[in-house]
Coordinates of C-alpha atoms in Angstrom, one line a residue:
M7 CA -60.6 36.7 -0.1
K8 CA -62.2 36.6 3.4
I9 CA -59.9 33.6 4.2
Y10 CA -56.9 35.4 2.9
H11 CA -57.6 38.5 5.1
K12 CA -58.2 36.4 8.1
Y13 CA -54.7 34.8 7.8
T14 CA -53.1 38.1 7.0
V15 CA -54.4 39.6 10.3
M16 CA -53.3 36.5 12.3
A17 CA -49.8 36.9 10.9
A18 CA -49.6 40.5 11.7
L19 CA -50.7 39.8 15.3
I20 CA -48.1 37.1 15.7
A21 CA -45.4 39.5 14.5
I22 CA -46.5 42.3 16.9
F23 CA -46.6 40.0 20.0
G24 CA -43.3 38.5 18.9
A25 CA -41.6 41.8 18.6
C26 CA -42.8 42.7 22.2
Q27 CA -40.9 39.7 23.7
K28 CA -37.4 40.2 25.0
A29 CA -34.5 37.7 24.7
E30 CA -33.3 37.6 28.3
L31 CA -30.2 35.8 29.6
R32 CA -30.3 34.0 33.0
K33 CA -29.2 36.4 35.8
D34 CA -26.7 33.7 37.0
T35 CA -25.0 33.2 33.6
R36 CA -21.2 33.9 33.8
F37 CA -18.9 34.9 30.9
D38 CA -15.6 34.5 32.4
K39 CA -13.9 32.3 29.8
G40 CA -12.8 35.1 27.4
L41 CA -10.6 33.5 24.7
L42 CA -11.9 30.0 23.7
N43 CA -9.2 29.3 20.8
F44 CA -6.8 31.0 18.6
F45 CA -6.2 30.1 14.9
L46 CA -3.5 30.9 12.4
A47 CA -3.6 30.4 8.6
I48 CA -1.0 30.8 5.7
P49 CA -2.1 33.6 3.3
G50 CA -3.7 32.1 0.3
Q51 CA -4.7 28.9 2.0
S52 CA -8.1 28.2 3.5
T53 CA -7.1 25.9 6.4
E54 CA -6.9 27.4 9.8
Y55 CA -4.6 25.8 12.4
P56 CA -6.0 25.9 16.0
A57 CA -4.0 26.2 19.2
V58 CA -2.4 23.0 20.5
A59 CA -4.7 23.3 23.4
A60 CA -8.1 24.8 23.3
G61 CA -9.3 27.4 25.9
P62 CA -10.3 28.5 28.3
Y63 CA -6.9 29.8 29.3
E64 CA -5.5 31.0 32.6
D65 CA -3.8 34.5 33.0
G66 CA -0.2 34.3 31.9
D67 CA -0.6 31.2 29.7
T68 CA 1.4 30.8 26.5
I69 CA -0.8 29.5 23.6
Y70 CA 1.2 27.5 21.0
V71 CA -0.2 27.2 17.4
N72 CA 1.6 24.7 15.2
V73 CA 1.9 25.9 11.6
P74 CA 3.0 23.4 8.9
T75 CA 6.3 23.9 7.1
T76 CA 8.7 22.0 4.9
E77 CA 12.4 22.1 4.5
E78 CA 12.1 23.0 0.8
E79 CA 9.5 25.9 1.5
P80 CA 9.8 27.1 5.2
V81 CA 6.6 29.0 6.3
D82 CA 7.0 32.6 6.7
V83 CA 5.7 33.4 10.3
S84 CA 6.1 37.1 9.7
K85 CA 3.0 36.9 7.4
L86 CA 0.2 34.8 9.0
R87 CA -3.5 35.5 9.2
A88 CA -4.9 35.3 12.7
T89 CA -8.4 34.8 14.0
A90 CA -9.8 34.1 17.5
S91 CA -12.8 32.4 18.9
L92 CA -14.1 34.6 21.8
E93 CA -16.9 34.0 24.3
H94 CA -20.0 36.5 24.4
N95 CA -19.1 40.0 25.1
S96 CA -15.3 39.4 25.2
R97 CA -12.8 41.4 23.4
I98 CA -9.1 41.1 22.4
E99 CA -6.3 43.7 22.2
P100 CA -4.6 44.4 20.0
A101 CA -7.4 43.8 17.5
L102 CA -6.7 41.1 15.0
S103 CA -6.6 42.5 11.5
G104 CA -5.3 41.0 8.2
I105 CA -1.8 39.7 8.1
M106 CA 0.3 39.7 11.3
D107 CA 3.9 39.2 12.2
F108 CA 4.6 36.2 14.5
T109 CA 8.3 36.2 14.2
N110 CA 8.3 36.9 18.0
P111 CA 5.6 35.8 20.4
L112 CA 2.5 38.1 20.4
D113 CA 1.3 39.5 23.7
I114 CA -2.5 39.9 23.8
R115 CA -5.0 41.2 26.4
V116 CA -8.4 39.6 26.6
T117 CA -11.2 41.0 28.6
D118 CA -14.1 38.6 29.1
G119 CA -17.8 39.3 29.3
D120 CA -17.6 39.8 33.1
G121 CA -14.8 42.4 32.8
N122 CA -12.0 40.2 33.9
V123 CA -8.6 40.7 32.1
K124 CA -6.1 38.0 31.1
Q125 CA -2.7 38.6 29.7
L126 CA -1.8 35.8 27.2
V127 CA 1.0 35.1 24.8
I128 CA 0.6 33.6 21.3
K129 CA 3.5 31.7 19.8
A130 CA 3.5 30.4 16.2
V131 CA 5.6 27.2 15.9
P132 CA 6.7 26.1 12.5
T133 CA 6.1 22.3 12.4
L134 CA 7.4 19.7 10.1
P135 CA 4.7 17.0 9.0
R136 CA 4.9 13.7 11.0
T137 CA 6.9 12.3 8.1
T138 CA 8.8 13.9 5.2
F139 CA 10.2 12.4 2.2
K140 CA 12.7 13.3 -0.6
K141 CA 14.4 11.7 -3.5
L142 CA 18.1 11.1 -3.0
W143 CA 19.1 9.7 -6.4
F144 CA 18.5 7.1 -9.2
S145 CA 21.5 5.6 -10.9
T146 CA 21.0 3.3 -14.0
A147 CA 22.6 0.0 -14.5
D148 CA 24.8 1.7 -17.1
Q149 CA 26.1 4.1 -14.5
L150 CA 26.6 1.5 -11.9
G151 CA 28.2 -1.0 -14.3
I152 CA 25.6 -3.7 -13.7
V153 CA 25.9 -6.2 -16.5
R154 CA 22.6 -8.3 -15.9
T155 CA 19.9 -5.5 -16.0
N156 CA 17.2 -7.9 -14.9
I157 CA 18.4 -7.4 -11.3
S158 CA 17.1 -10.3 -9.2
G159 CA 18.2 -9.1 -5.8
M160 CA 19.5 -6.3 -3.6
A161 CA 20.4 -5.6 0.1
V162 CA 21.7 -2.9 2.4
V163 CA 24.4 -3.8 4.8
K164 CA 25.5 -0.9 6.9
D165 CA 26.7 1.9 4.4
R166 CA 26.9 -0.6 1.5
I167 CA 24.5 -1.5 -1.2
L168 CA 24.8 -5.1 -2.4
V169 CA 23.3 -5.7 -5.9
A170 CA 22.8 -9.2 -7.3
D171 CA 24.5 -9.5 -10.8
F172 CA 24.1 -13.2 -11.5
A173 CA 24.2 -15.1 -14.7
G174 CA 22.2 -18.3 -14.4
G175 CA 24.5 -21.3 -14.9
T176 CA 27.7 -19.1 -15.6
L177 CA 30.3 -18.2 -13.2
G178 CA 33.2 -15.8 -13.3
A179 CA 35.0 -13.0 -11.7
E180 CA 32.4 -10.5 -12.7
V181 CA 29.4 -12.6 -11.9
G182 CA 28.2 -12.1 -8.4
V183 CA 27.2 -9.4 -5.8
R184 CA 28.5 -6.0 -6.7
V185 CA 29.1 -3.9 -3.5
Y186 CA 28.6 0.0 -3.7
D187 CA 29.2 2.8 -1.3
A188 CA 25.7 3.9 -0.4
N189 CA 26.7 7.5 -0.3
T190 CA 29.0 7.9 -3.3
K191 CA 27.6 5.0 -5.3
A192 CA 31.2 4.0 -6.1
L193 CA 31.9 0.3 -6.8
I194 CA 34.0 -1.2 -3.9
K195 CA 34.2 -4.8 -5.2
T196 CA 32.5 -7.7 -6.7
I197 CA 31.9 -10.8 -4.6
P198 CA 32.0 -13.9 -6.9
A199 CA 28.9 -15.9 -6.9
P200 CA 29.3 -18.9 -4.5
T201 CA 27.6 -21.3 -7.0
T202 CA 25.5 -21.3 -10.2
F203 CA 21.7 -20.2 -10.4
C204 CA 21.9 -17.6 -7.6
M205 CA 19.0 -15.4 -7.1
Q206 CA 18.8 -13.3 -4.0
V207 CA 21.2 -11.4 -1.7
V208 CA 19.5 -10.6 1.7
A209 CA 20.8 -9.0 4.9
D210 CA 20.0 -10.2 8.4
D211 CA 19.4 -7.9 11.4
A212 CA 23.1 -7.9 12.4
D213 CA 24.5 -6.7 8.9
H214 CA 25.5 -10.2 7.9
F215 CA 24.1 -11.3 4.5
V216 CA 23.2 -14.4 2.6
V217 CA 23.2 -15.4 -1.1
N218 CA 20.8 -18.3 -2.2
R219 CA 20.8 -20.6 -5.1
Y220 CA 17.1 -21.2 -6.0
N221 CA 15.6 -24.4 -7.3
I222 CA 15.7 -24.3 -11.0
Y223 CA 16.8 -27.3 -13.2
G224 CA 16.8 -29.6 -10.1
A225 CA 19.4 -27.4 -8.5
G226 CA 17.8 -27.5 -5.0
L227 CA 17.8 -24.5 -2.6
M228 CA 21.3 -23.5 -1.0
L229 CA 22.0 -20.8 1.4
Y230 CA 25.4 -19.2 1.7
F231 CA 26.3 -17.0 4.8
Y232 CA 28.7 -14.0 4.6
E233 CA 29.8 -12.3 7.9
D234 CA 30.9 -9.3 5.9
I235 CA 31.8 -8.2 2.3
D236 CA 35.4 -9.6 2.9
S237 CA 34.5 -12.9 4.3
A238 CA 34.4 -16.3 2.6
P239 CA 30.9 -17.9 2.0
Q240 CA 29.7 -20.7 4.4
L241 CA 27.1 -23.1 3.3
I242 CA 24.5 -23.1 6.1
L243 CA 21.5 -24.8 4.2
N244 CA 21.3 -27.4 1.4
Y245 CA 17.8 -28.4 0.8
V246 CA 18.4 -30.8 -2.1
A247 CA 16.0 -31.3 -5.0
G248 CA 15.4 -35.0 -4.1
A249 CA 13.9 -33.9 -0.7
G250 CA 10.8 -32.7 -2.4
V251 CA 11.7 -29.0 -3.1
P252 CA 9.0 -27.3 -5.1
A253 CA 10.2 -25.7 -8.4
E254 CA 11.7 -22.2 -8.2
L255 CA 11.8 -22.2 -4.4
G256 CA 14.0 -19.3 -3.3
R257 CA 12.8 -16.8 -5.9
K258 CA 12.2 -14.7 -3.0
I259 CA 13.7 -15.2 0.6
S260 CA 13.7 -13.1 3.7
V261 CA 15.7 -13.2 7.0
I262 CA 14.9 -12.0 10.4
G263 CA 17.3 -12.2 13.4
N264 CA 21.1 -12.8 13.6
L265 CA 22.4 -15.7 11.5
K266 CA 25.7 -15.8 13.4
T267 CA 24.6 -15.5 17.1
G268 CA 21.2 -16.3 18.7
K269 CA 17.9 -17.0 16.8
A270 CA 17.1 -16.3 13.2
Y271 CA 14.4 -17.4 10.6
V272 CA 14.9 -17.8 6.8
Y273 CA 11.7 -17.8 4.6
A274 CA 11.4 -18.8 1.1
T275 CA 8.6 -18.8 -1.5
A276 CA 8.0 -20.4 -4.8
P277 CA 5.1 -20.3 -7.4
A278 CA 2.1 -21.5 -5.4
V279 CA 2.2 -25.3 -4.3
D280 CA -0.9 -25.4 -2.3
N281 CA -0.2 -21.8 -1.1
Q282 CA 2.7 -22.9 1.0
I283 CA 5.4 -20.8 2.7
Y284 CA 8.6 -22.5 3.8
Y285 CA 10.9 -21.4 6.6
W286 CA 13.9 -22.6 8.6
E287 CA 14.8 -21.9 12.2
F288 CA 18.7 -21.1 13.0
D289 CA 20.4 -21.1 16.4
N290 CA 23.8 -19.5 16.4
G291 CA 24.1 -20.0 12.6
V292 CA 23.1 -23.7 12.6
V293 CA 19.8 -24.8 11.0
R294 CA 17.6 -26.9 13.3
S295 CA 16.4 -29.1 10.4
T296 CA 17.1 -29.0 6.7
T297 CA 13.5 -29.9 6.2
P298 CA 11.4 -26.7 6.3
Q299 CA 8.5 -25.9 8.5
V300 CA 5.5 -24.9 6.3
I301 CA 2.7 -22.4 6.6
R302 CA -0.1 -22.8 4.3
Y303 CA -2.1 -19.5 3.5
A304 CA -5.3 -21.2 2.4
A305 CA -7.1 -17.9 1.8
A306 CA -5.1 -16.9 -1.3
T307 CA -5.6 -17.8 -4.9
P308 CA -2.7 -19.8 -6.3
W309 CA 0.1 -17.2 -6.7
T310 CA 2.6 -16.7 -9.4
F311 CA 5.0 -15.2 -6.9
A312 CA 5.0 -14.2 -3.3
T313 CA 7.0 -12.5 -0.6
V314 CA 6.8 -13.1 3.2
Q315 CA 8.2 -11.3 6.3
R316 CA 8.0 -12.5 9.8
K317 CA 7.0 -9.6 12.2
S318 CA 9.2 -10.7 15.2
L319 CA 11.2 -13.5 16.6
D320 CA 8.4 -14.3 19.0
A321 CA 7.1 -17.9 18.7
E322 CA 3.6 -16.6 18.1
S323 CA 4.6 -13.9 15.6
D324 CA 2.4 -12.3 13.0
H325 CA 3.4 -12.4 9.3
Y326 CA 3.2 -10.0 6.4
L327 CA 2.5 -11.5 3.0
T328 CA 2.2 -10.2 -0.6
Y329 CA 1.2 -12.6 -3.3
N330 CA 0.4 -12.1 -6.9
N331 CA -1.9 -14.1 -9.0
Y332 CA -0.7 -12.9 -12.5
D333 CA -3.1 -13.4 -15.5
A334 CA -2.2 -11.9 -18.8
A335 CA -5.8 -12.2 -19.8
D336 CA -7.2 -10.5 -16.7
A337 CA -9.0 -7.8 -18.5
N338 CA -10.8 -6.5 -15.5
R339 CA -7.8 -6.5 -13.3
A340 CA -9.5 -8.6 -10.8
K341 CA -6.5 -10.7 -9.8
G342 CA -2.9 -9.3 -9.2
S343 CA -1.3 -8.7 -5.9
R344 CA -2.7 -8.7 -2.4
F345 CA -0.9 -7.6 0.7
V346 CA -2.0 -9.1 4.2
Q347 CA -0.9 -9.2 7.8
F348 CA -2.0 -12.4 9.4
T349 CA -1.8 -13.9 12.9
P350 CA -0.9 -17.5 13.9
T351 CA -4.5 -18.2 14.3
M352 CA -5.1 -16.7 10.8
D353 CA -6.9 -13.6 11.6
V354 CA -6.2 -11.6 8.5
F355 CA -5.9 -7.8 7.9
G356 CA -5.9 -7.0 4.3
M357 CA -5.0 -4.0 2.3
N358 CA -7.5 -2.4 -0.1
T359 CA -6.1 -3.2 -3.6
S360 CA -6.7 0.5 -4.7
N361 CA -3.8 1.4 -2.5
H362 CA -1.2 -0.2 -4.7
Y363 CA -0.7 -1.3 -8.3
Y364 CA -1.4 -4.7 -10.0
K365 CA 2.0 -6.2 -9.0
I366 CA 3.8 -5.9 -5.6
F367 CA 7.4 -7.0 -6.2
D368 CA 8.7 -6.5 -2.8
F369 CA 8.1 -4.7 0.6
E370 CA 9.7 -4.0 3.9
V371 CA 8.0 -3.5 7.2
F372 CA 10.0 -1.4 9.7
T373 CA 9.5 0.2 13.1
I374 CA 10.2 3.8 14.4
D375 CA 9.2 4.8 17.8
G376 CA 6.9 2.0 18.2
N377 CA 5.1 2.8 14.8
Q378 CA 5.0 0.3 12.0
F379 CA 5.7 1.5 8.5
L380 CA 5.4 -0.4 5.2
A381 CA 7.6 0.5 2.2
M382 CA 6.5 -1.2 -1.1
L383 CA 7.7 -1.5 -4.7
T384 CA 4.7 -1.8 -7.0
Q385 CA 4.1 -1.8 -10.7
G386 CA 1.0 -1.7 -13.0
F387 CA -0.5 -4.6 -15.0
F388 CA 1.8 -4.5 -18.1
A389 CA 5.5 -5.3 -18.1
W390 CA 6.1 -1.7 -19.3
D391 CA 3.8 0.0 -16.8
A392 CA 5.4 2.5 -14.4
T393 CA 6.8 1.4 -11.1
H394 CA 6.6 3.3 -7.8
V395 CA 7.8 3.2 -4.2
K396 CA 4.9 3.7 -1.8
V397 CA 5.0 4.1 2.1
Y398 CA 2.2 3.6 4.5
D399 CA 1.7 3.7 8.2
I400 CA 0.4 0.3 9.3
T401 CA 0.6 0.6 13.1
D402 CA -3.2 0.0 13.1
P403 CA -3.5 -2.7 10.5
T404 CA -7.2 -2.1 10.3
K405 CA -6.6 1.1 8.5
M406 CA -5.3 -0.8 5.5
T407 CA -8.9 -1.0 4.3
L408 CA -8.9 2.7 4.0
V409 CA -9.4 4.3 0.5
S410 CA -8.5 7.8 -0.8
D411 CA -11.7 9.4 0.2
D412 CA -11.9 8.1 3.7
V413 CA -11.1 10.3 6.8
G414 CA -7.7 9.6 8.0
Y415 CA -6.4 8.3 4.7
R416 CA -3.5 10.8 4.5
D417 CA -2.3 9.4 7.9
F418 CA -2.2 6.0 6.4
M419 CA -0.9 6.5 2.9
L420 CA 2.2 8.6 3.4
F421 CA 4.2 8.8 0.3
E422 CA 4.3 7.7 -3.5
S423 CA 7.6 8.3 -5.5
D424 CA 8.2 9.4 -8.9
A425 CA 7.1 7.0 -11.7
Y426 CA 9.9 4.8 -13.2
G427 CA 9.7 3.3 -16.7
G428 CA 11.2 0.3 -18.4
T429 CA 10.1 -3.2 -19.3
N430 CA 10.1 -5.9 -16.6
Y431 CA 9.0 -9.3 -18.0
N432 CA 10.5 -11.2 -15.2
R433 CA 8.5 -9.3 -12.5
Y434 CA 11.7 -8.9 -10.5
G435 CA 12.2 -6.2 -7.9
D436 CA 13.8 -5.7 -4.5
L437 CA 13.4 -3.2 -1.7
D438 CA 15.4 -2.6 1.5
V439 CA 15.8 0.0 4.2
N440 CA 18.6 1.5 6.3
I441 CA 17.5 3.1 9.6
S442 CA 19.6 5.6 11.5
G443 CA 17.6 7.0 14.4
K444 CA 14.5 8.7 12.9
T445 CA 15.8 8.8 9.3
V446 CA 15.2 5.9 7.0
T447 CA 16.8 5.5 3.5
I448 CA 14.8 3.3 1.3
Y449 CA 16.4 1.6 -1.6
A450 CA 14.6 -0.2 -4.4
T451 CA 15.7 -1.8 -7.8
M452 CA 14.4 -1.3 -11.3
A453 CA 14.8 -4.6 -12.9
T454 CA 14.3 -4.0 -16.6
N455 CA 15.7 -5.3 -20.0
D456 CA 17.7 -2.1 -20.7
K457 CA 20.7 -0.6 -19.0
S458 CA 19.3 2.9 -19.4
T459 CA 16.2 2.1 -17.3
A460 CA 17.3 -0.5 -14.9
G461 CA 19.1 0.6 -11.8
V462 CA 18.8 1.5 -8.1
M463 CA 16.9 4.4 -6.5
A464 CA 17.2 5.8 -3.0
Y465 CA 14.6 7.9 -1.1
Q466 CA 14.9 9.4 2.4
M467 CA 12.1 9.3 5.0
R468 CA 12.3 11.4 8.2
Y469 CA 10.1 10.8 11.2
N470 CA 9.6 14.2 12.8
R471 CA 8.0 13.4 16.1

């Protein structure tokens, strides 16, 4: 008990002496900043949006606060919750209370701790997100009149959608490339297939396009060039089977550049033969050599199918590659697709596999205002799993490693479309984009075994900066 009373007395003495001490501010301390920041919030939401530029502010400044909005649900600036961050002993007039009207700029008067007065203006600015997306349409093969619903290829040329409707070794007036108006989806014409066993239709950067025959049953790889939808085909590449063409080369092809004037490259892939990517260089529409140049991507597992895109026409260009090692017995889903960007010296930037589904059918990397975006067509493990279009910002390729819980993820992973159903045993799928200023239309195919689920979809992306 003696010990208890000793500590009780000591605590009391400490409390008494502590109460006698005064908290003093330094005599030279100034409180002339006043308003440090201004915040607006949408009623019912917890996020507060700060001013574009934080304080301190000068007398007469206009303070802008960006408030998110959308085209579908425009923000109501007449009903916003306002708060302010003020320096010690500062005050603001009129007082901020509850929901306020910012339809017109708000004039405020801020008196700082030293008694100085500043007249300031607060302006709420409805601001669209950096990118916005909306679905334009989905039309089935039945609606479009596509006969072979396992659509093997598609391209966009100006305001035309070109859809592959090939029939293996069969030719005929209704076997070929179906041309549709991209706006009305009306059928304009059918371009007859130039030969048998055609697979892809792909546009170059000048709105020409090519149709390829792929190497099946020893057919070899052939490439037919079309200047426009009304021109006759020109055979610009014939890589014959006897020259060592790997089986199914041309299952996927890609083109960069102008195949009529200047430089262009054509790439082709096949089920993995030592993980090789094949490409040809063209000058003014003429191939430099029928024998392809080869890139070996040694880091990959042997792939079932792959798609490649060259980043630029520069001699030392990076490449984008997606490859899929499909295994029907892959119980743990450890294989499947990978997406990478690699340099000529094989420095590799890989995407975390959680950002896409088991199969990546196709992709397109495109540029707006110097920013690199990736649109991807991806499906789950089973042939009947859902298929989606996804869009990412890969301007900084190191961000491809981000996962959903990481800071900055929403600036990387921008969009995921509706889920599309149907059975796709061939693992076909194509995607292409049409860019007009800061508006991008993304087209993608559903290649299924049924005319009610196969078809073409269109989504619009807008870049709002």
